[in-house]
Amino acid sequence: MVEAAPAHSPELERTLSLQKELESAELTITDLKRQFCQKDFSGLTDSALSSYPTNPQIVAPDVIAQQSFLRKLKFHYIEQHAKDKYVKFIVSPDEPGIDAESNEQLRETNEERKQLLKEDKVRLAETYEKIRQKARLVEQAHDRAQSLTKETATLTKQILDARLALTRLHAAHPAPRLTLTAAREIADEQEEQMVTLDATLLELNERATEMKDRVKASVKDVERLKVERAAKEEELKRTQRLEEDNRWPALHDWYSAAVALHTSLMSLDKFETPADNELRLTYSLPKSRKATIALLFMPNTRQIAQAHLIDSDTDIDIQELVGVHSACNDVPGLVRAILARLRAEI
């Protein structure tokens, strides 16, 4: 079956006609570009056009250089002409006939000509500026026309393709076709299904997020348990090594005896460590008195920093002893000196 060609609307016909007219029109801007491209600049060895003939903006530096050269040449000519005229006036036997009145007339004439020349230059500059502005506007309009022409051609092709596809669909799907009411009902049903599916998807995403959080928490717990297990295993190995070592009971007995002997000799009742850098020693004194010495060390060192008495029945000043013994870090000597002074005060 031969497909019928789609009929063109009047608007489409006018668009195609305008496109053809624009493509076939001999515009000056297009003709100037063609003429410029046809010129041969290979002989201009002093100009950059010989290397870049497709860029007309390179002509501007050449024109400026030529204008500068012509100005210098004009000044040189005027200078030589004035010198020649001056020499002729000097060597001429006749009277030149130059007086103050003629000089004044020449000055006024020069002033008028300078003023006219200045006005002409201003008008010429304004004309050049207008030409430049209009040239930019013309270029923009031309580019916009070309862009619209290309866009129109593209849209025309898409319209024709869509009409042809629609004609093929009509031919492939003869009547009875889907009515507008039935299509709207199907669209409404599909919209309701999409709403339901969106709600389901949102719920699944929330569950997935919750499950990810649980998995992350479980992974953290597993890592923590691994660390704890490694520490426990290491402690178990160390305990097993100590149990297997026959010297451990003897060393424990010796250490316990040494601690008991020291506490008995020094009358040490108890010792505490409230902080990492603090040690509290409680000693028994004569007459059933007790004294607690608090030793403060610098953090992470064994350097004594301060010492003071806590809950002591005897009020004495030990700062002098602290200053003397902290200079050499003599902690045992400081304790002995404090105990000696406490016993002397009782």
Short mmCIF file of C-alpha atoms in Angstrom, two decimals:
data_model
loop_
_atom_site.label_atom_id
_atom_site.label_comp_id
_atom_site.label_asym_id
_atom_site.label_seq_id
_atom_site.Cartn_x
_atom_site.Cartn_y
_atom_site.Cartn_z
CA MET A 1 0.00 0.00 0.00
CA VAL A 2 1.41 3.41 -0.99
CA GLU A 3 1.48 5.90 1.88
CA ALA A 4 -0.16 9.23 1.25
CA ALA A 5 2.10 12.26 1.59
CA PRO A 6 1.11 14.45 4.54
CA ALA A 7 -0.49 17.76 3.63
CA HIS A 8 1.45 20.93 4.49
CA SER A 9 -0.22 23.65 6.53
CA PRO A 10 -0.09 27.31 5.37
CA GLU A 11 2.27 28.21 8.22
CA LEU A 12 4.65 25.43 7.20
CA GLU A 13 4.47 26.54 3.57
CA ARG A 14 5.35 30.12 4.54
CA THR A 15 8.23 28.87 6.68
CA LEU A 16 9.67 26.80 3.84
CA SER A 17 9.26 29.73 1.43
CA LEU A 18 11.06 32.10 3.82
CA GLN A 19 13.85 29.58 4.27
CA LYS A 20 14.35 29.26 0.51
CA GLU A 21 14.34 33.04 0.05
CA LEU A 22 16.95 33.49 2.80
CA GLU A 23 19.17 30.79 1.33
CA SER A 24 18.90 32.19 -2.22
CA ALA A 25 19.20 35.88 -1.26
CA GLU A 26 22.49 37.53 -2.27
CA LEU A 27 23.26 39.41 0.92
CA THR A 28 26.08 41.93 0.98
CA ILE A 29 27.58 40.49 4.15
CA THR A 30 27.76 37.05 2.54
CA ASP A 31 29.11 38.45 -0.73
CA LEU A 32 31.83 40.43 1.07
CA LYS A 33 32.93 37.31 2.90
CA ARG A 34 33.11 35.41 -0.40
CA GLN A 35 35.11 38.20 -2.06
CA PHE A 36 37.54 38.34 0.85
CA CYS A 37 38.09 34.57 0.70
CA GLN A 38 38.84 34.80 -3.05
CA LYS A 39 41.67 37.31 -2.63
CA ASP A 40 45.26 36.11 -2.77
CA PHE A 41 47.43 37.46 0.06
CA SER A 42 50.46 35.26 -0.60
CA GLY A 43 52.39 38.23 -2.02
CA LEU A 44 52.04 40.30 1.17
CA THR A 45 55.16 39.00 2.87
CA ASP A 46 55.24 41.95 5.32
CA SER A 47 51.70 41.27 6.53
CA ALA A 48 50.32 38.53 8.75
CA LEU A 49 47.56 37.97 6.16
CA SER A 50 50.01 35.88 4.14
CA SER A 51 50.05 33.33 7.00
CA TYR A 52 46.44 33.74 8.22
CA PRO A 53 44.36 34.78 5.19
CA THR A 54 41.04 33.75 6.79
CA ASN A 55 41.15 36.35 9.59
CA PRO A 56 40.27 39.86 8.30
CA GLN A 57 40.93 41.42 11.70
CA ILE A 58 44.66 41.09 11.04
CA VAL A 59 44.33 43.97 8.55
CA ALA A 60 43.84 46.46 11.42
CA PRO A 61 47.52 46.46 12.59
CA ASP A 62 48.67 46.81 8.95
CA VAL A 63 46.35 49.78 8.40
CA ILE A 64 47.59 51.45 11.60
CA ALA A 65 51.21 50.95 10.50
CA GLN A 66 50.47 52.42 7.05
CA GLN A 67 48.73 55.43 8.59
CA SER A 68 51.70 56.05 10.88
CA PHE A 69 54.07 55.82 7.93
CA LEU A 70 51.97 58.25 5.86
CA ARG A 71 51.84 60.74 8.76
CA LYS A 72 55.63 60.63 9.06
CA LEU A 73 55.97 61.02 5.29
CA LYS A 74 53.57 63.99 5.28
CA PHE A 75 55.45 65.69 8.12
CA HIS A 76 58.74 65.12 6.33
CA TYR A 77 57.32 66.58 3.11
CA ILE A 78 55.96 69.68 4.89
CA GLU A 79 59.28 70.14 6.66
CA GLN A 80 61.29 69.91 3.40
CA HIS A 81 58.82 72.18 1.59
CA ALA A 82 59.11 74.83 4.32
CA LYS A 83 62.91 74.63 4.24
CA ASP A 84 62.95 75.01 0.46
CA LYS A 85 60.57 77.95 0.58
CA TYR A 86 62.59 79.63 3.33
CA VAL A 87 65.83 79.23 1.39
CA LYS A 88 64.23 80.69 -1.76
CA PHE A 89 62.98 83.69 0.21
CA ILE A 90 66.44 84.31 1.60
CA VAL A 91 68.38 84.02 -1.64
CA SER A 92 65.76 85.77 -3.77
CA PRO A 93 66.75 89.38 -4.76
CA ASP A 94 63.10 90.49 -4.82
CA GLU A 95 61.23 91.58 -1.77
CA PRO A 96 59.03 88.64 -0.54
CA GLY A 97 56.20 90.99 0.32
CA ILE A 98 55.49 89.43 3.74
CA ASP A 99 54.21 91.75 6.44
CA ALA A 100 52.31 91.51 9.70
CA GLU A 101 48.93 91.82 8.02
CA SER A 102 49.57 88.94 5.66
CA ASN A 103 50.86 86.83 8.56
CA GLU A 104 47.72 87.59 10.52
CA GLN A 105 45.55 86.62 7.55
CA LEU A 106 47.50 83.40 7.13
CA ARG A 107 47.13 82.65 10.85
CA GLU A 108 43.37 83.21 10.75
CA THR A 109 43.08 81.08 7.61
CA ASN A 110 45.07 78.31 9.31
CA GLU A 111 42.91 78.53 12.42
CA GLU A 112 39.73 78.23 10.34
CA ARG A 113 41.13 75.30 8.39
CA LYS A 114 42.28 73.60 11.59
CA GLN A 115 38.83 74.06 13.10
CA LEU A 116 37.18 72.66 9.96
CA LEU A 117 39.66 69.78 9.89
CA LYS A 118 38.97 69.03 13.56
CA GLU A 119 35.22 69.02 12.97
CA ASP A 120 35.67 66.78 9.91
CA LYS A 121 37.78 64.36 11.97
CA VAL A 122 35.15 64.27 14.72
CA ARG A 123 32.40 63.59 12.15
CA LEU A 124 34.58 60.96 10.49
CA ALA A 125 35.20 59.26 13.86
CA GLU A 126 31.47 59.36 14.64
CA THR A 127 30.74 57.90 11.22
CA TYR A 128 33.29 55.12 11.78
CA GLU A 129 31.77 54.39 15.19
CA LYS A 130 28.26 54.26 13.72
CA ILE A 131 29.51 51.95 10.97
CA ARG A 132 31.11 49.68 13.57
CA GLN A 133 27.95 49.59 15.68
CA LYS A 134 25.75 48.93 12.67
CA ALA A 135 28.17 46.28 11.46
CA ARG A 136 27.89 44.48 14.81
CA LEU A 137 24.11 44.78 14.72
CA VAL A 138 24.01 43.51 11.15
CA GLU A 139 26.31 40.63 12.03
CA GLN A 140 24.17 39.71 15.04
CA ALA A 141 21.01 39.92 12.96
CA HIS A 142 22.59 37.79 10.24
CA ASP A 143 23.79 35.17 12.74
CA ARG A 144 20.36 35.14 14.39
CA ALA A 145 18.69 34.74 10.99
CA GLN A 146 21.00 31.86 10.12
CA SER A 147 20.36 30.24 13.51
CA LEU A 148 16.61 30.62 13.13
CA THR A 149 16.83 29.27 9.59
CA LYS A 150 18.69 26.16 10.78
CA GLU A 151 16.27 25.75 13.67
CA THR A 152 13.33 26.17 11.29
CA ALA A 153 14.78 23.56 8.94
CA THR A 154 15.26 21.15 11.84
CA LEU A 155 11.76 21.73 13.18
CA THR A 156 10.29 21.40 9.67
CA LYS A 157 12.03 18.06 9.22
CA GLN A 158 10.83 16.90 12.63
CA ILE A 159 7.26 17.99 11.82
CA LEU A 160 7.32 16.15 8.50
CA ASP A 161 8.80 13.05 10.15
CA ALA A 162 6.16 13.18 12.89
CA ARG A 163 3.37 13.53 10.35
CA LEU A 164 4.75 10.68 8.31
CA ALA A 165 5.04 8.51 11.42
CA LEU A 166 1.49 9.42 12.39
CA THR A 167 0.28 8.48 8.89
CA ARG A 168 2.06 5.13 9.20
CA LEU A 169 0.48 4.53 12.61
CA HIS A 170 -2.96 5.28 11.18
CA ALA A 171 -2.31 2.84 8.38
CA ALA A 172 -0.94 0.15 10.72
CA HIS A 173 -3.77 0.53 13.26
CA PRO A 174 -7.08 0.95 11.48
CA ALA A 175 -10.33 1.72 13.27
CA PRO A 176 -11.66 1.10 15.84
CA ARG A 177 -8.83 2.84 17.77
CA LEU A 178 -8.49 3.72 21.43
CA THR A 179 -10.84 6.53 22.37
CA LEU A 180 -9.89 9.57 24.44
CA THR A 181 -12.09 8.47 27.36
CA ALA A 182 -10.56 4.99 27.46
CA ALA A 183 -7.05 6.47 27.25
CA ARG A 184 -7.80 8.78 30.20
CA GLU A 185 -9.13 5.86 32.25
CA ILE A 186 -6.01 3.85 31.51
CA ALA A 187 -3.86 6.88 32.42
CA ASP A 188 -5.74 7.29 35.72
CA GLU A 189 -5.25 3.61 36.56
CA GLN A 190 -1.56 3.85 35.75
CA GLU A 191 -1.25 6.99 37.88
CA GLU A 192 -2.82 5.17 40.86
CA GLN A 193 -0.44 2.27 40.33
CA MET A 194 2.51 4.68 40.22
CA VAL A 195 1.38 6.29 43.50
CA THR A 196 1.13 2.84 45.13
CA LEU A 197 4.52 1.82 43.75
CA ASP A 198 6.07 5.08 44.97
CA ALA A 199 4.75 4.45 48.48
CA THR A 200 6.07 0.88 48.37
CA LEU A 201 9.44 2.10 47.11
CA LEU A 202 9.62 4.68 49.89
CA GLU A 203 8.84 2.03 52.50
CA LEU A 204 11.46 -0.31 51.05
CA ASN A 205 14.04 2.49 51.07
CA GLU A 206 13.31 3.23 54.72
CA ARG A 207 13.61 -0.46 55.58
CA ALA A 208 16.84 -0.68 53.63
CA THR A 209 18.23 2.35 55.50
CA GLU A 210 17.23 0.84 58.83
CA MET A 211 18.79 -2.48 57.85
CA LYS A 212 22.02 -0.70 56.82
CA ASP A 213 22.16 1.03 60.21
CA ARG A 214 21.67 -2.31 61.95
CA VAL A 215 24.38 -3.92 59.84
CA LYS A 216 26.78 -1.04 60.62
CA ALA A 217 26.04 -1.38 64.36
CA SER A 218 26.54 -5.15 64.13
CA VAL A 219 29.83 -4.70 62.31
CA LYS A 220 31.02 -2.27 65.02
CA ASP A 221 30.02 -4.77 67.72
CA VAL A 222 31.86 -7.55 65.88
CA GLU A 223 34.99 -5.42 65.60
CA ARG A 224 34.78 -4.51 69.29
CA LEU A 225 34.30 -8.16 70.24
CA LYS A 226 37.27 -9.14 68.06
CA VAL A 227 39.46 -6.66 69.90
CA GLU A 228 38.17 -7.86 73.28
CA ARG A 229 38.70 -11.47 72.23
CA ALA A 230 42.27 -10.75 71.15
CA ALA A 231 42.94 -9.01 74.49
CA LYS A 232 41.41 -11.92 76.43
CA GLU A 233 43.38 -14.46 74.42
CA GLU A 234 46.58 -12.51 75.06
CA GLU A 235 45.78 -12.32 78.77
CA LEU A 236 45.00 -16.07 78.79
CA LYS A 237 48.33 -16.84 77.12
CA ARG A 238 50.17 -14.65 79.64
CA THR A 239 48.34 -16.35 82.54
CA GLN A 240 49.15 -19.75 81.14
CA ARG A 241 52.82 -18.79 80.82
CA LEU A 242 52.80 -17.57 84.43
CA GLU A 243 51.11 -20.76 85.62
CA GLU A 244 53.64 -22.86 83.75
CA ASP A 245 56.50 -20.85 85.28
CA ASN A 246 57.58 -22.55 88.56
CA ARG A 247 59.27 -19.36 89.76
CA TRP A 248 55.97 -17.46 90.06
CA PRO A 249 54.90 -18.76 93.52
CA ALA A 250 58.34 -18.07 94.97
CA LEU A 251 58.43 -14.58 93.46
CA HIS A 252 54.93 -13.85 94.75
CA ASP A 253 55.87 -14.98 98.27
CA TRP A 254 59.07 -12.91 98.17
CA TYR A 255 57.19 -9.79 96.95
CA SER A 256 54.48 -10.20 99.59
CA ALA A 257 57.11 -10.59 102.33
CA ALA A 258 59.03 -7.55 101.08
CA VAL A 259 55.88 -5.41 101.04
CA ALA A 260 54.95 -6.57 104.56
CA LEU A 261 58.46 -5.85 105.84
CA HIS A 262 58.47 -2.37 104.26
CA THR A 263 55.07 -1.44 105.68
CA SER A 264 56.14 -2.74 109.11
CA LEU A 265 59.42 -0.83 109.13
CA MET A 266 58.00 2.42 107.77
CA SER A 267 54.68 2.14 109.75
CA LEU A 268 52.80 2.35 106.40
CA ASP A 269 49.15 1.52 106.91
CA LYS A 270 47.90 1.84 103.34
CA PHE A 271 48.59 3.50 99.99
CA GLU A 272 46.14 4.72 97.32
CA THR A 273 46.32 6.12 93.80
CA PRO A 274 43.25 8.40 93.25
CA ALA A 275 44.69 9.60 89.93
CA ASP A 276 47.32 8.54 87.42
CA ASN A 277 49.79 11.12 88.78
CA GLU A 278 48.84 11.09 92.50
CA LEU A 279 49.98 8.74 95.31
CA ARG A 280 48.57 8.89 98.86
CA LEU A 281 50.55 7.22 101.69
CA THR A 282 48.99 6.80 105.18
CA TYR A 283 51.52 6.30 108.05
CA SER A 284 51.03 5.46 111.74
CA LEU A 285 52.64 7.93 114.14
CA PRO A 286 53.29 7.76 117.89
CA LYS A 287 50.40 8.32 120.28
CA SER A 288 48.03 6.52 117.89
CA ARG A 289 48.07 9.32 115.39
CA LYS A 290 48.00 9.01 111.62
CA ALA A 291 49.12 11.20 108.74
CA THR A 292 48.39 10.97 105.02
CA ILE A 293 50.98 12.36 102.57
CA ALA A 294 49.71 13.17 99.05
CA LEU A 295 52.43 13.13 96.39
CA LEU A 296 51.65 14.73 93.02
CA PHE A 297 53.84 13.88 90.02
CA MET A 298 54.09 15.48 86.61
CA PRO A 299 51.88 13.64 84.08
CA ASN A 300 53.50 10.61 82.43
CA THR A 301 56.76 11.09 84.40
CA ARG A 302 58.25 10.20 87.79
CA GLN A 303 59.17 13.79 88.55
CA ILE A 304 57.74 15.01 91.87
CA ALA A 305 55.74 18.21 91.43
CA GLN A 306 53.95 18.86 94.77
CA ALA A 307 53.28 17.28 98.15
CA HIS A 308 50.91 18.12 101.02
CA LEU A 309 49.35 16.58 104.12
CA ILE A 310 45.76 15.31 104.24
CA ASP A 311 43.77 14.82 107.48
CA SER A 312 46.88 15.22 109.64
CA ASP A 313 46.62 15.77 113.40
CA THR A 314 49.77 17.90 113.26
CA ASP A 315 49.76 21.10 111.23
CA ILE A 316 53.26 21.76 109.87
CA ASP A 317 54.64 23.56 106.81
CA ILE A 318 56.40 21.14 104.44
CA GLN A 319 56.75 23.41 101.39
CA GLU A 320 60.42 24.06 102.18
CA LEU A 321 61.09 20.30 102.24
CA VAL A 322 59.15 19.90 98.98
CA GLY A 323 61.21 22.60 97.28
CA VAL A 324 64.55 21.10 98.43
CA HIS A 325 63.77 17.49 97.48
CA SER A 326 61.83 18.22 94.24
CA ALA A 327 64.90 19.91 92.80
CA CYS A 328 66.76 16.58 92.84
CA ASN A 329 63.59 14.42 92.57
CA ASP A 330 64.34 12.62 95.85
CA VAL A 331 60.91 11.18 96.69
CA PRO A 332 62.08 8.71 99.41
CA GLY A 333 64.13 11.46 101.08
CA LEU A 334 61.11 13.79 101.00
CA VAL A 335 58.90 11.16 102.67
CA ARG A 336 61.54 10.44 105.35
CA ALA A 337 62.00 14.15 106.04
CA ILE A 338 58.23 14.75 106.38
CA LEU A 339 57.85 11.74 108.72
CA ALA A 340 60.84 12.88 110.80
CA ARG A 341 59.35 16.36 111.22
CA LEU A 342 55.92 14.92 112.09
CA ARG A 343 57.42 12.63 114.74
CA ALA A 344 59.44 15.55 116.13
CA GLU A 345 56.30 17.70 116.45
CA ILE A 346 54.36 15.05 118.43
#
